Structures are given as C-alpha cells and as structure tokens.
C-alpha cells in the first residue's frame, strides 16, 4: 500500500503509454496477417506420397477423412516374375466442417502425405461445401511453408541422424566401438 | 445587439452544439482505441474513419422507432429532448472569448448550474416512461447520483465565485490569475469529479451499468431517440469541459496569442478536459453504488468545504 490513488495513477499511466505506441491491429483484408510458422490453417495432401494406408482416416477423432481406393494389379517387370498389386487412390476428402484441427491425421501419416498449410481463406456460404476433395487439398500443397529451422541445441531429426551415421561409417564392420567414435 | 447579430450567434451556437459533441465522440473512438492498442474506426469517410459518427447518425435515423406497449408515449417521446436541451442553454451562456457569449447573464454561474441539473429529469422521465424495471432502477440511480454530487459541484463553483467576487462567468474569467490554478486546485478536481458523476460518465456510470441493468434508463430506446441521448452525453462532456475551462482554467486567457483568438484557447482547453474525461473512462473501473455515495459524502463534500474555507481566508487576508 503506497500513497492513496497510486493505483488510479498507474492505470492512467498504462493507458497513456499504450496510446503512444503503435497499435497491434492488423488491417486484415487490406494487409495479409503475418502468421506464425506451423499455423494450422488447412490440411494439404501430397498425393504422390499417399499409399492409402488409411491410418489418418482411422485415427481422426471426428471421422471426417473420406478415402476410397481400389487395388490395381501391375504386370510383372521381369519375365516369369510375380505380379504386384498396389492401392490406387480414388477419393480423398476432408470435411472441414467437422475437422477440429487437432493435427492427429498429420502426425499419424507414416508417409509424409499430409501437411499443415497456413492458408485460411476457404470460407463457404453452405456448410456442406466445406468438404474439400483431393484436387483442392493438393492445390494447398503450394502454400505449405518449408519447415522452420530447429531451435538452437535441439536434437536432430532421427532420419537425418541415421543418414549421417551411415555416411560416416559406410561398411557395416560390426565394430560397435568404431560407430561410437564416428559420432 | 442587433437582431442580425443575435441570429448569427444563434446559428454559430447551434453549429457548435451539433459539431463539438461529434468531435468529442470521434476523439473518444480514436483515443480509446489506441489506449487499448487498437485502431478504432478506419473506413468511414476514408481518412482514419473521420466520418464514423456521421455514418452512425445515418444508421440511427434508419432504425425502427420502437415504442414499448406499456410505455407512457408522451413522456417517452419527450424525454430525449429534455435531456439534450439544457446543455444547449448552458452552452449559450459560456463566454468563449472576451465579451463573446451568445447570451450573457449577471448570475451566469447560478443559471448554468441550475439548468445543468434539469438534464437529469430527461433521464428520470425516460426511465419511468419505459415501463421497464431496469429503466426505473437506472433512472433512480442517476437521480441519486445527481443529488449527492450536486452539492460538491456547487460548493466548488461557489469557491471560484467567491474568489472572483462575482457570479457572472465572463467576470470570473476577467478576475482569473494564473496562480489560481494552485489556489483553486482542489476545487477544480472536485468540480471535475462531481461533473463526471452528474454526466454518469465512467467511472461513475452506475446508472447505465450494462452488467446489472442493461442500459439503465435508455434500455428501451432505439433509433433517433437513442441517438439524442448519446448526443446529450457528449454534449454534456463539452459543457463540462467548457465550464471547467471558464471557472478554473482561465477561459480565453493564455500567456500569448490572446488578441481576437481567445475563443481558440477556450476550445483547446475544453477539448483537453474532454480528453481527460475520455482518458479516465478508459483507465478506471466502475464504482459500486455504495462507494459512489461514500466518495461524494465522505470525501468531496468535506474537501469542497475546506476549499471554500481556504478561499475565504485568502480573500480576507489579501
Ligand atoms: S486435424 Fe484432426 S479432426 Fe481434422 S482431419 Fe485431421 S485428425 Fe481429423
Ligand atoms: S495416413 Fe498418409 S499415407 Fe496413409 S492414407 Fe492417410 S494420407 Fe495416405
């Protein structure tokens, strides 16, 4: 407890100081907002990577990913070889009226086919039009930013660490100590 | 004073009465926005939203004129006018420069304070005629507030009148000396605080406390009538600013640039007080009803009496 009225004066000082500073408003439709990296705007699909494993659709808590596919048989590449089957994607759609942007599908995808894009201007007049098909999801791939650099001192991604190890010790010698030294 | 001269003055007065509240309103929009790190209106009129209040006025004019079924139609319709007109009368009595008042009265200060108190009747009428319990509560709160704060207001004004030895507003400005700023400082603060309370401005806006009684006496109003009440609020700020200027800040007097430009100083000082009023609104939380009454009776009235005593002693000694 200081002088009486100190709190009042403090409040007045705060508002006045705020007034002399630049306001933080972003004039959105005129000026595009500067969004933080990893903004969860919309989910983009990199079709080439998708193997139709259905993990994303199964993990989605809202069941709002719709995937249709069929199997295709590829003829054998060598004489007398075995025929191979592969999945072909027929439909990939996400219903953004149900999606809660939890990002579980993106985490679950083992083939890096789903990405967060910061794009957010896809409002529709009818809620049913928020189901976006694969062509629209693929278009959004162009807006996916490169991954932000790691924080200083952060642990390297596992894949990169493994690749580095492979380069440093090319021939598997079975010598565990050598491997340790290469690190 | 010829008829033409009087007519010119009246037109000028009306123009001031319609424009100045809008200017204050716009300053409030912008200052409040920036104090909250926002931009405020930016589109209407092109340059930083200068025409926002004009646009608001057009919007209000287009709205439906709603009359509650149980309302007392005549009183309901008359209330906004009664809330607004007293301020027009007060503004007419304000001397903006040496000998430049629309009307001059020998007992100006008396008249001004008396007329200012009439505005509250508009609010009480509005509250009663709306046939709404929140409106009645708001109106009674406003009336109770006026009753408590009228006393310190009048005492503070009386102190200046005593110092100047006259009841006329131009006379007070003539007698005013810069050192009065210090001598009459408590009186000026009391006058401003009590004036804020009379206008039901934050932090004394209990009568329109939206979390408790919606919008007090104005709850049932819409469209143009509501706009008139809003205009009355801002006209009240202008009048309070002008009165504070005339009584405590030396009116048109200034160390330089006096000449014929005295009215400019009156305007600048009035707007400065208006800014202070806005600043207080942005910064301070609303007082509770009991705190509000306590402030008036336990602090302002005794302080005003002390101020009156100081004034008297200095007058007798000097
Ligand atoms: S972000 Fe969550 S809710 Fe949306 S599609 Fe992916 S898993 Fe489903
Ligand atoms: S988890 Fe990835 S690869 Fe599997 S279906 Fe979904 S998007 Fe395709």
Coordinates of N, CA, C and O in Angstrom, one line a residue, chain A residues 7-9 11-16 18-27 29-30, chain B residues 30-40 42-43 275-276 279-280 282-285:
Chain A
X7 N -2.9 3.5 -7.4 CA -3.4 2.5 -8.4 C -4.1 3.3 -9.6 O -3.9 2.9 -10.7
X8 N -4.8 4.3 -9.2 CA -5.5 5.1 -10.3 C -4.5 5.7 -11.2 O -4.6 5.6 -12.4
X9 N -3.4 6.3 -10.6 CA -2.4 7.0 -11.5 C -1.7 5.9 -12.3 O -1.4 6.2 -13.5
X11 N -3.0 3.2 -13.5 CA -3.9 2.8 -14.6 C -3.8 3.9 -15.7 O -3.7 3.6 -16.9
X12 N -3.9 5.1 -15.3 CA -3.8 6.2 -16.3 C -2.5 6.2 -17.0 O -2.5 6.4 -18.3
X13 N -1.4 5.9 -16.3 CA -0.1 5.9 -17.0 C -0.1 4.8 -18.0 O 0.4 4.9 -19.1
X14 N -0.6 3.6 -17.6 CA -0.6 2.5 -18.6 C -1.4 2.8 -19.8 O -0.9 2.6 -20.9
X15 N -2.6 3.3 -19.7 CA -3.4 3.6 -20.9 C -2.7 4.6 -21.8 O -2.6 4.5 -23.0
X16 N -2.1 5.6 -21.1 CA -1.4 6.7 -21.9 C -0.2 6.1 -22.6 O 0.0 6.4 -23.8
X18 N 0.2 3.1 -23.6 CA -0.3 2.3 -24.7 C -0.7 3.1 -25.9 O -0.4 2.8 -27.0
X19 N -1.2 4.3 -25.6 CA -1.7 5.2 -26.7 C -0.5 5.7 -27.5 O -0.7 5.9 -28.7
X20 N 0.6 5.9 -26.9 CA 1.8 6.5 -27.6 C 2.5 5.4 -28.4 O 3.3 5.7 -29.3
X21 N 2.1 4.1 -28.2 CA 2.8 3.1 -29.0 C 2.0 2.7 -30.2 O 0.8 3.0 -30.3
X22 N 2.6 2.0 -31.2 CA 1.8 1.6 -32.3 C 0.8 0.5 -31.9 O 1.2 -0.4 -31.1
X23 N -0.4 0.6 -32.4 CA -1.3 -0.5 -32.1 C -1.0 -1.7 -32.8 O -0.4 -1.7 -33.9
X24 N -1.5 -2.9 -32.2 CA -1.1 -4.2 -32.8 C -2.1 -4.6 -33.8 O -2.0 -5.7 -34.3
X25 N -3.2 -3.8 -34.1 CA -4.2 -4.3 -35.0 C -3.5 -4.5 -36.4 O -2.7 -3.7 -36.9
X26 N -3.9 -5.6 -37.0 CA -3.5 -5.9 -38.4 C -4.8 -5.6 -39.3 O -5.8 -6.2 -39.0
X27 N -4.6 -4.8 -40.3 CA -5.8 -4.4 -41.1 C -6.1 -5.5 -42.1 O -5.8 -5.4 -43.3
X29 N -8.2 -7.5 -44.2 CA -8.4 -7.7 -45.7 C -7.5 -6.9 -46.5 O -7.2 -7.2 -47.7
X30 N -7.0 -5.7 -46.0 CA -6.1 -4.9 -46.8 C -4.6 -5.4 -46.7 O -3.9 -5.3 -47.6
Chain B
X30 N -11.2 7.2 -31.2 CA -9.8 7.0 -31.6 C -8.9 6.9 -30.3 O -8.1 6.0 -30.3
X31 N -9.1 7.8 -29.3 CA -8.2 7.7 -28.2 C -8.4 6.4 -27.5 O -7.4 5.7 -27.1
X32 N -9.7 6.0 -27.3 CA -9.9 4.8 -26.6 C -9.3 3.6 -27.3 O -8.7 2.7 -26.7
X33 N -9.5 3.6 -28.6 CA -8.9 2.5 -29.4 C -7.4 2.4 -29.2 O -6.9 1.3 -29.0
X34 N -6.7 3.5 -29.3 CA -5.3 3.5 -29.3 C -4.8 3.2 -27.8 O -3.8 2.5 -27.7
X35 N -5.6 3.6 -26.8 CA -5.3 3.2 -25.5 C -5.4 1.7 -25.3 O -4.8 1.2 -24.3
X36 N -6.2 1.1 -26.1 CA -6.4 -0.4 -26.0 C -5.6 -1.1 -27.1 O -5.9 -2.2 -27.4
X37 N -4.6 -0.3 -27.7 CA -3.8 -0.9 -28.7 C -4.6 -1.4 -29.9 O -4.3 -2.4 -30.6
X38 N -5.7 -0.7 -30.2 CA -6.5 -0.9 -31.4 C -6.4 0.3 -32.3 O -5.7 1.2 -32.0
X39 N -7.0 0.2 -33.5 CA -7.0 1.4 -34.4 C -8.3 2.2 -34.4 O -8.3 3.3 -34.7
X40 N -9.4 1.5 -33.9 CA -10.7 2.2 -34.0 C -11.2 2.3 -35.4 O -10.7 1.6 -36.3
X42 N -11.7 3.0 -39.1 CA -10.7 3.3 -40.1 C -11.3 3.5 -41.5 O -10.6 4.0 -42.4
X43 N -12.5 3.2 -41.7 CA -13.0 3.2 -43.1 C -13.9 4.3 -43.4 O -13.8 5.0 -44.4
X275 N -10.7 15.3 -23.3 CA -9.7 14.2 -23.4 C -9.5 13.5 -22.1 O -9.5 12.3 -21.9
X276 N -9.4 14.4 -21.0 CA -9.2 13.8 -19.7 C -10.3 13.0 -19.3 O -10.2 11.9 -18.7
X279 N -10.0 9.8 -21.1 CA -8.9 9.0 -20.5 C -9.3 8.3 -19.3 O -9.0 7.1 -19.0
X280 N -10.0 9.0 -18.4 CA -10.5 8.4 -17.2 C -11.4 7.3 -17.4 O -11.4 6.2 -16.8
X282 N -11.4 5.3 -20.0 CA -10.7 4.1 -20.5 C -9.9 3.4 -19.3 O -9.8 2.2 -19.3
X283 N -9.4 4.2 -18.4 CA -8.5 3.6 -17.4 C -9.1 3.1 -16.1 O -8.6 2.2 -15.5
X284 N -10.2 3.7 -15.7 CA -10.7 3.3 -14.4 C -12.0 2.4 -14.4 O -12.8 2.6 -15.3
X285 N -12.0 1.5 -13.5 CA -13.2 0.6 -13.4 C -14.4 1.4 -12.8 O -14.2 2.4 -12.1

